[in-house]
Amino acid sequence: MHFAPVSSAATQGRMACMETLTHEIAAAAARLVVDEGLDYGAAKRRAGQQLGAPPRAALPGNDLVEAAVREHIAIFHANTQPRELAALRQLALAWMQRLAEFRPHLAGAVWNGTATRLSDIYLQLFCDDPKAVEIALIGRRANYQARTVSGFNGAPVEALSLSSPCPELGETVGVHLMIHDHDDLRGALKPRADGQSPRGDRQALLRRMAQEAQA
């Protein structure tokens, strides 16, 4: 039995349609991230469902979604997002100072500059004794919830989540502390494929804020 060869034009057409769908999903996911506070994974899945993507369709990578998030913010939230980001970063700096002994590093939207008032703060701590973090929170009379999540290296880590008042925003903000082994810090500082650092300590955040202010 002989099958008719698939034309190059047809193949290119399908690839173009798939690429278009991928970018549409990224744009829809960006709206969900910015306007509803969803994380990237949940936003991509819901965006795919909303656009009627096939169940096994390839979802856009986080880098594409991040680019779409920046574009969405620039178009629809340029007047409010910088102030909200600054408020969240000040709160992050305060918690990094409080937990300085655990080598806190900021990650996520507050670090990369795409956070809005709906964004949470994600701090990755690197220490030898995970229970010491809980003792420090108890000493501050902070109410927190503990759970196990996947760390940046794929291994399970303990996460402590709490709510912290943010006076500049007039509301409380979720602060999540992911507790990694001290030895994981070396791998945490490796840059991403685009050369950008995925996280930074308190001094790195201050430098980033100063550079952005000058720009």
mmCIF file of C-alpha atoms in Angstrom:
data_model
loop_
_atom_site.group_PDB
_atom_site.id
_atom_site.type_symbol
_atom_site.label_atom_id
_atom_site.label_comp_id
_atom_site.label_asym_id
_atom_site.label_seq_id
_atom_site.Cartn_x
_atom_site.Cartn_y
_atom_site.Cartn_z
ATOM 1 C CA MET A 1 0.000 0.000 0.000
ATOM 2 C CA HIS A 2 1.340 3.414 -0.933
ATOM 3 C CA PHE A 3 0.544 6.592 0.922
ATOM 4 C CA ALA A 4 0.484 9.957 -0.761
ATOM 5 C CA PRO A 5 3.369 12.071 0.509
ATOM 6 C CA VAL A 6 2.456 15.016 2.637
ATOM 7 C CA SER A 7 3.282 18.216 0.846
ATOM 8 C CA SER A 8 5.843 20.577 2.274
ATOM 9 C CA ALA A 9 3.305 23.400 2.093
ATOM 10 C CA ALA A 10 0.799 21.422 4.175
ATOM 11 C CA THR A 11 3.438 20.628 6.778
ATOM 12 C CA GLN A 12 4.497 24.253 6.987
ATOM 13 C CA GLY A 13 0.872 25.301 7.292
ATOM 14 C CA ARG A 14 0.268 22.992 10.246
ATOM 15 C CA MET A 15 3.445 24.182 11.941
ATOM 16 C CA ALA A 16 2.385 27.801 11.448
ATOM 17 C CA CYS A 17 -1.027 27.046 12.980
ATOM 18 C CA MET A 18 0.606 25.353 15.956
ATOM 19 C CA GLU A 19 2.961 28.282 16.465
ATOM 20 C CA THR A 20 0.041 30.709 16.287
ATOM 21 C CA LEU A 21 -1.904 28.683 18.863
ATOM 22 C CA THR A 22 1.125 28.578 21.158
ATOM 23 C CA HIS A 23 1.397 32.375 21.094
ATOM 24 C CA GLU A 24 -2.352 32.747 21.621
ATOM 25 C CA ILE A 25 -2.149 30.488 24.664
ATOM 26 C CA ALA A 26 0.785 32.513 25.984
ATOM 27 C CA ALA A 27 -1.163 35.770 25.596
ATOM 28 C CA ALA A 28 -4.261 34.311 27.256
ATOM 29 C CA ALA A 29 -2.141 32.866 30.053
ATOM 30 C CA ALA A 30 -0.491 36.250 30.582
ATOM 31 C CA ARG A 31 -3.893 37.848 31.140
ATOM 32 C CA LEU A 32 -4.720 35.211 33.749
ATOM 33 C CA VAL A 33 -1.369 35.678 35.484
ATOM 34 C CA VAL A 34 -1.659 39.462 35.668
ATOM 35 C CA ASP A 35 -5.403 39.948 36.148
ATOM 36 C CA GLU A 36 -6.236 36.910 38.297
ATOM 37 C CA GLY A 37 -2.941 36.097 40.003
ATOM 38 C CA LEU A 38 -2.610 32.547 38.638
ATOM 39 C CA ASP A 39 0.770 30.862 38.528
ATOM 40 C CA TYR A 40 2.232 30.063 35.128
ATOM 41 C CA GLY A 41 1.313 26.391 35.140
ATOM 42 C CA ALA A 42 -2.339 26.900 36.048
ATOM 43 C CA ALA A 43 -2.640 29.865 33.673
ATOM 44 C CA LYS A 44 -1.277 27.892 30.722
ATOM 45 C CA ARG A 45 -3.603 24.974 31.346
ATOM 46 C CA ARG A 46 -6.688 27.172 31.662
ATOM 47 C CA ALA A 47 -5.707 29.255 28.637
ATOM 48 C CA GLY A 48 -5.334 26.094 26.581
ATOM 49 C CA GLN A 49 -8.793 24.938 27.636
ATOM 50 C CA GLN A 50 -10.342 28.322 26.899
ATOM 51 C CA LEU A 51 -8.868 28.342 23.399
ATOM 52 C CA GLY A 52 -9.937 24.773 22.697
ATOM 53 C CA ALA A 53 -6.420 23.424 22.338
ATOM 54 C CA PRO A 54 -6.136 19.651 21.907
ATOM 55 C CA PRO A 55 -5.505 17.816 25.209
ATOM 56 C CA ARG A 56 -1.949 16.939 24.191
ATOM 57 C CA ALA A 57 -1.112 20.251 22.563
ATOM 58 C CA ALA A 58 2.280 21.632 23.528
ATOM 59 C CA LEU A 59 1.899 24.524 25.923
ATOM 60 C CA PRO A 60 4.164 27.581 25.662
ATOM 61 C CA GLY A 61 7.328 27.699 27.717
ATOM 62 C CA ASN A 62 7.606 29.967 30.729
ATOM 63 C CA ASP A 63 9.930 32.296 28.834
ATOM 64 C CA LEU A 64 7.236 32.926 26.208
ATOM 65 C CA VAL A 65 4.594 33.480 28.882
ATOM 66 C CA GLU A 66 6.881 35.867 30.747
ATOM 67 C CA ALA A 67 7.376 37.902 27.588
ATOM 68 C CA ALA A 68 3.591 37.999 27.112
ATOM 69 C CA VAL A 69 3.141 39.055 30.744
ATOM 70 C CA ARG A 70 5.539 41.971 30.248
ATOM 71 C CA GLU A 71 3.677 43.020 27.113
ATOM 72 C CA HIS A 72 0.298 42.790 28.865
ATOM 73 C CA ILE A 73 1.557 44.904 31.765
ATOM 74 C CA ALA A 74 3.018 47.512 29.420
ATOM 75 C CA ILE A 75 -0.301 47.864 27.585
ATOM 76 C CA PHE A 76 -2.853 47.621 30.390
ATOM 77 C CA HIS A 77 -1.103 48.276 33.713
ATOM 78 C CA ALA A 78 1.754 50.667 32.983
ATOM 79 C CA ASN A 79 0.331 53.315 35.343
ATOM 80 C CA THR A 80 -0.151 51.070 38.373
ATOM 81 C CA GLN A 81 2.263 48.148 38.153
ATOM 82 C CA PRO A 82 5.516 49.978 39.007
ATOM 83 C CA ARG A 83 4.121 51.196 42.342
ATOM 84 C CA GLU A 84 2.723 47.764 43.178
ATOM 85 C CA LEU A 85 6.017 46.097 42.294
ATOM 86 C CA ALA A 86 7.943 48.577 44.461
ATOM 87 C CA ALA A 87 5.658 47.866 47.427
ATOM 88 C CA LEU A 88 6.090 44.110 47.080
ATOM 89 C CA ARG A 89 9.845 44.448 46.782
ATOM 90 C CA GLN A 90 10.009 46.549 49.950
ATOM 91 C CA LEU A 91 8.053 43.864 51.785
ATOM 92 C CA ALA A 92 10.359 41.198 50.359
ATOM 93 C CA LEU A 93 13.400 43.172 51.528
ATOM 94 C CA ALA A 94 11.940 43.351 55.019
ATOM 95 C CA TRP A 95 11.444 39.595 55.199
ATOM 96 C CA MET A 96 14.885 38.952 53.746
ATOM 97 C CA GLN A 97 16.350 41.109 56.497
ATOM 98 C CA ARG A 98 14.360 39.266 59.170
ATOM 99 C CA LEU A 99 15.505 35.891 57.842
ATOM 100 C CA ALA A 100 19.041 36.925 56.907
ATOM 101 C CA GLU A 101 20.620 34.017 58.812
ATOM 102 C CA PHE A 102 18.963 31.587 56.384
ATOM 103 C CA ARG A 103 20.465 33.138 53.243
ATOM 104 C CA PRO A 104 17.170 34.177 51.615
ATOM 105 C CA HIS A 105 16.991 34.584 47.845
ATOM 106 C CA LEU A 106 14.030 36.160 46.087
ATOM 107 C CA ALA A 107 12.531 34.427 43.045
ATOM 108 C CA GLY A 108 9.413 34.696 40.920
ATOM 109 C CA ALA A 109 7.561 37.748 39.659
ATOM 110 C CA VAL A 110 8.709 40.075 42.451
ATOM 111 C CA TRP A 111 12.302 39.313 41.506
ATOM 112 C CA ASN A 112 11.944 39.495 37.716
ATOM 113 C CA GLY A 113 9.827 42.657 37.802
ATOM 114 C CA THR A 114 6.482 41.354 36.521
ATOM 115 C CA ALA A 115 4.636 41.342 39.865
ATOM 116 C CA THR A 116 1.349 43.146 40.506
ATOM 117 C CA ARG A 117 -0.736 43.527 43.657
ATOM 118 C CA LEU A 118 -2.069 39.983 43.072
ATOM 119 C CA SER A 119 1.404 38.426 43.168
ATOM 120 C CA ASP A 120 2.844 36.542 46.124
ATOM 121 C CA ILE A 121 6.418 36.732 47.378
ATOM 122 C CA TYR A 122 8.600 33.641 46.987
ATOM 123 C CA LEU A 123 11.744 33.392 49.092
ATOM 124 C CA GLN A 124 14.115 30.449 48.840
ATOM 125 C CA LEU A 125 16.077 29.830 52.018
ATOM 126 C CA PHE A 126 19.310 27.838 52.252
ATOM 127 C CA CYS A 127 20.175 26.440 55.663
ATOM 128 C CA ASP A 128 21.441 23.360 57.485
ATOM 129 C CA ASP A 129 18.469 22.994 59.827
ATOM 130 C CA PRO A 130 14.999 23.456 58.262
ATOM 131 C CA LYS A 131 13.346 23.441 61.690
ATOM 132 C CA ALA A 132 15.331 26.539 62.616
ATOM 133 C CA VAL A 133 13.200 28.539 60.170
ATOM 134 C CA GLU A 134 10.016 27.393 61.900
ATOM 135 C CA ILE A 135 11.493 28.287 65.273
ATOM 136 C CA ALA A 136 12.325 31.767 63.947
ATOM 137 C CA LEU A 137 8.752 32.240 62.720
ATOM 138 C CA ILE A 138 7.316 31.035 66.017
ATOM 139 C CA GLY A 139 9.580 33.517 67.788
ATOM 140 C CA ARG A 140 8.005 36.243 65.665
ATOM 141 C CA ARG A 141 4.537 34.894 66.444
ATOM 142 C CA ALA A 142 3.931 34.376 62.740
ATOM 143 C CA ASN A 143 1.118 32.040 61.773
ATOM 144 C CA TYR A 144 2.179 29.785 58.933
ATOM 145 C CA GLN A 145 1.165 26.650 57.092
ATOM 146 C CA ALA A 146 3.686 23.942 56.198
ATOM 147 C CA ARG A 147 3.525 21.755 53.108
ATOM 148 C CA THR A 148 5.843 19.910 50.765
ATOM 149 C CA VAL A 149 6.438 21.234 47.241
ATOM 150 C CA SER A 150 8.911 20.683 44.422
ATOM 151 C CA GLY A 151 11.986 22.861 44.729
ATOM 152 C CA PHE A 152 13.762 24.611 41.869
ATOM 153 C CA ASN A 153 15.906 21.506 41.360
ATOM 154 C CA GLY A 154 12.910 19.162 41.270
ATOM 155 C CA ALA A 155 13.498 17.666 44.712
ATOM 156 C CA PRO A 156 10.769 17.923 47.396
ATOM 157 C CA VAL A 157 11.290 20.745 49.882
ATOM 158 C CA GLU A 158 9.354 22.113 52.806
ATOM 159 C CA ALA A 159 7.404 25.305 52.166
ATOM 160 C CA LEU A 160 6.143 27.608 54.895
ATOM 161 C CA SER A 161 3.380 29.974 53.778
ATOM 162 C CA LEU A 162 2.130 32.988 55.689
ATOM 163 C CA SER A 163 0.302 36.273 55.154
ATOM 164 C CA SER A 164 2.088 39.543 55.758
ATOM 165 C CA PRO A 165 0.588 43.058 55.855
ATOM 166 C CA CYS A 166 1.725 45.368 53.059
ATOM 167 C CA PRO A 167 0.906 48.938 54.163
ATOM 168 C CA GLU A 168 1.706 50.456 50.776
ATOM 169 C CA LEU A 169 -0.927 48.255 49.110
ATOM 170 C CA GLY A 170 -3.347 48.347 52.025
ATOM 171 C CA GLU A 171 -3.733 44.562 52.095
ATOM 172 C CA THR A 172 -1.996 41.355 53.086
ATOM 173 C CA VAL A 173 0.371 39.513 50.776
ATOM 174 C CA GLY A 174 1.239 35.836 50.655
ATOM 175 C CA VAL A 175 4.852 35.067 51.543
ATOM 176 C CA HIS A 176 6.148 31.596 50.758
ATOM 177 C CA LEU A 177 9.413 30.285 52.193
ATOM 178 C CA MET A 178 10.922 27.311 50.366
ATOM 179 C CA ILE A 179 13.590 25.677 52.522
ATOM 180 C CA HIS A 180 16.548 24.173 50.650
ATOM 181 C CA ASP A 181 19.736 22.568 51.883
ATOM 182 C CA HIS A 182 22.672 24.905 52.220
ATOM 183 C CA ASP A 183 24.569 22.953 49.548
ATOM 184 C CA ASP A 184 21.828 23.732 46.993
ATOM 185 C CA LEU A 185 22.866 27.381 46.959
ATOM 186 C CA ARG A 186 25.635 26.851 44.415
ATOM 187 C CA GLY A 187 23.234 25.453 41.823
ATOM 188 C CA ALA A 188 20.679 28.138 42.604
ATOM 189 C CA LEU A 189 22.983 30.860 41.307
ATOM 190 C CA LYS A 190 23.355 29.413 37.804
ATOM 191 C CA PRO A 191 21.894 31.791 35.173
ATOM 192 C CA ARG A 192 18.975 30.851 32.971
ATOM 193 C CA ALA A 193 19.323 30.088 29.277
ATOM 194 C CA ASP A 194 18.788 33.786 28.523
ATOM 195 C CA GLY A 195 21.639 34.742 30.853
ATOM 196 C CA GLN A 196 19.367 36.194 33.545
ATOM 197 C CA SER A 197 19.594 35.081 37.149
ATOM 198 C CA PRO A 198 16.451 33.247 38.339
ATOM 199 C CA ARG A 199 16.857 34.558 41.896
ATOM 200 C CA GLY A 200 18.889 36.969 43.969
ATOM 201 C CA ASP A 201 19.784 37.799 47.551
ATOM 202 C CA ARG A 202 18.993 41.072 49.300
ATOM 203 C CA GLN A 203 21.973 42.945 47.870
ATOM 204 C CA ALA A 204 21.226 41.682 44.369
ATOM 205 C CA LEU A 205 17.638 42.911 44.683
ATOM 206 C CA LEU A 206 18.790 46.334 45.854
ATOM 207 C CA ARG A 207 21.181 46.553 42.894
ATOM 208 C CA ARG A 208 18.423 45.545 40.493
ATOM 209 C CA MET A 209 16.082 48.160 41.913
ATOM 210 C CA ALA A 210 18.769 50.855 41.618
ATOM 211 C CA GLN A 211 19.532 49.886 38.008
ATOM 212 C CA GLU A 212 15.866 49.925 37.050
ATOM 213 C CA ALA A 213 15.400 53.317 38.727
ATOM 214 C CA GLN A 214 18.265 54.761 36.663
ATOM 215 C CA ALA A 215 16.867 53.256 33.451
#
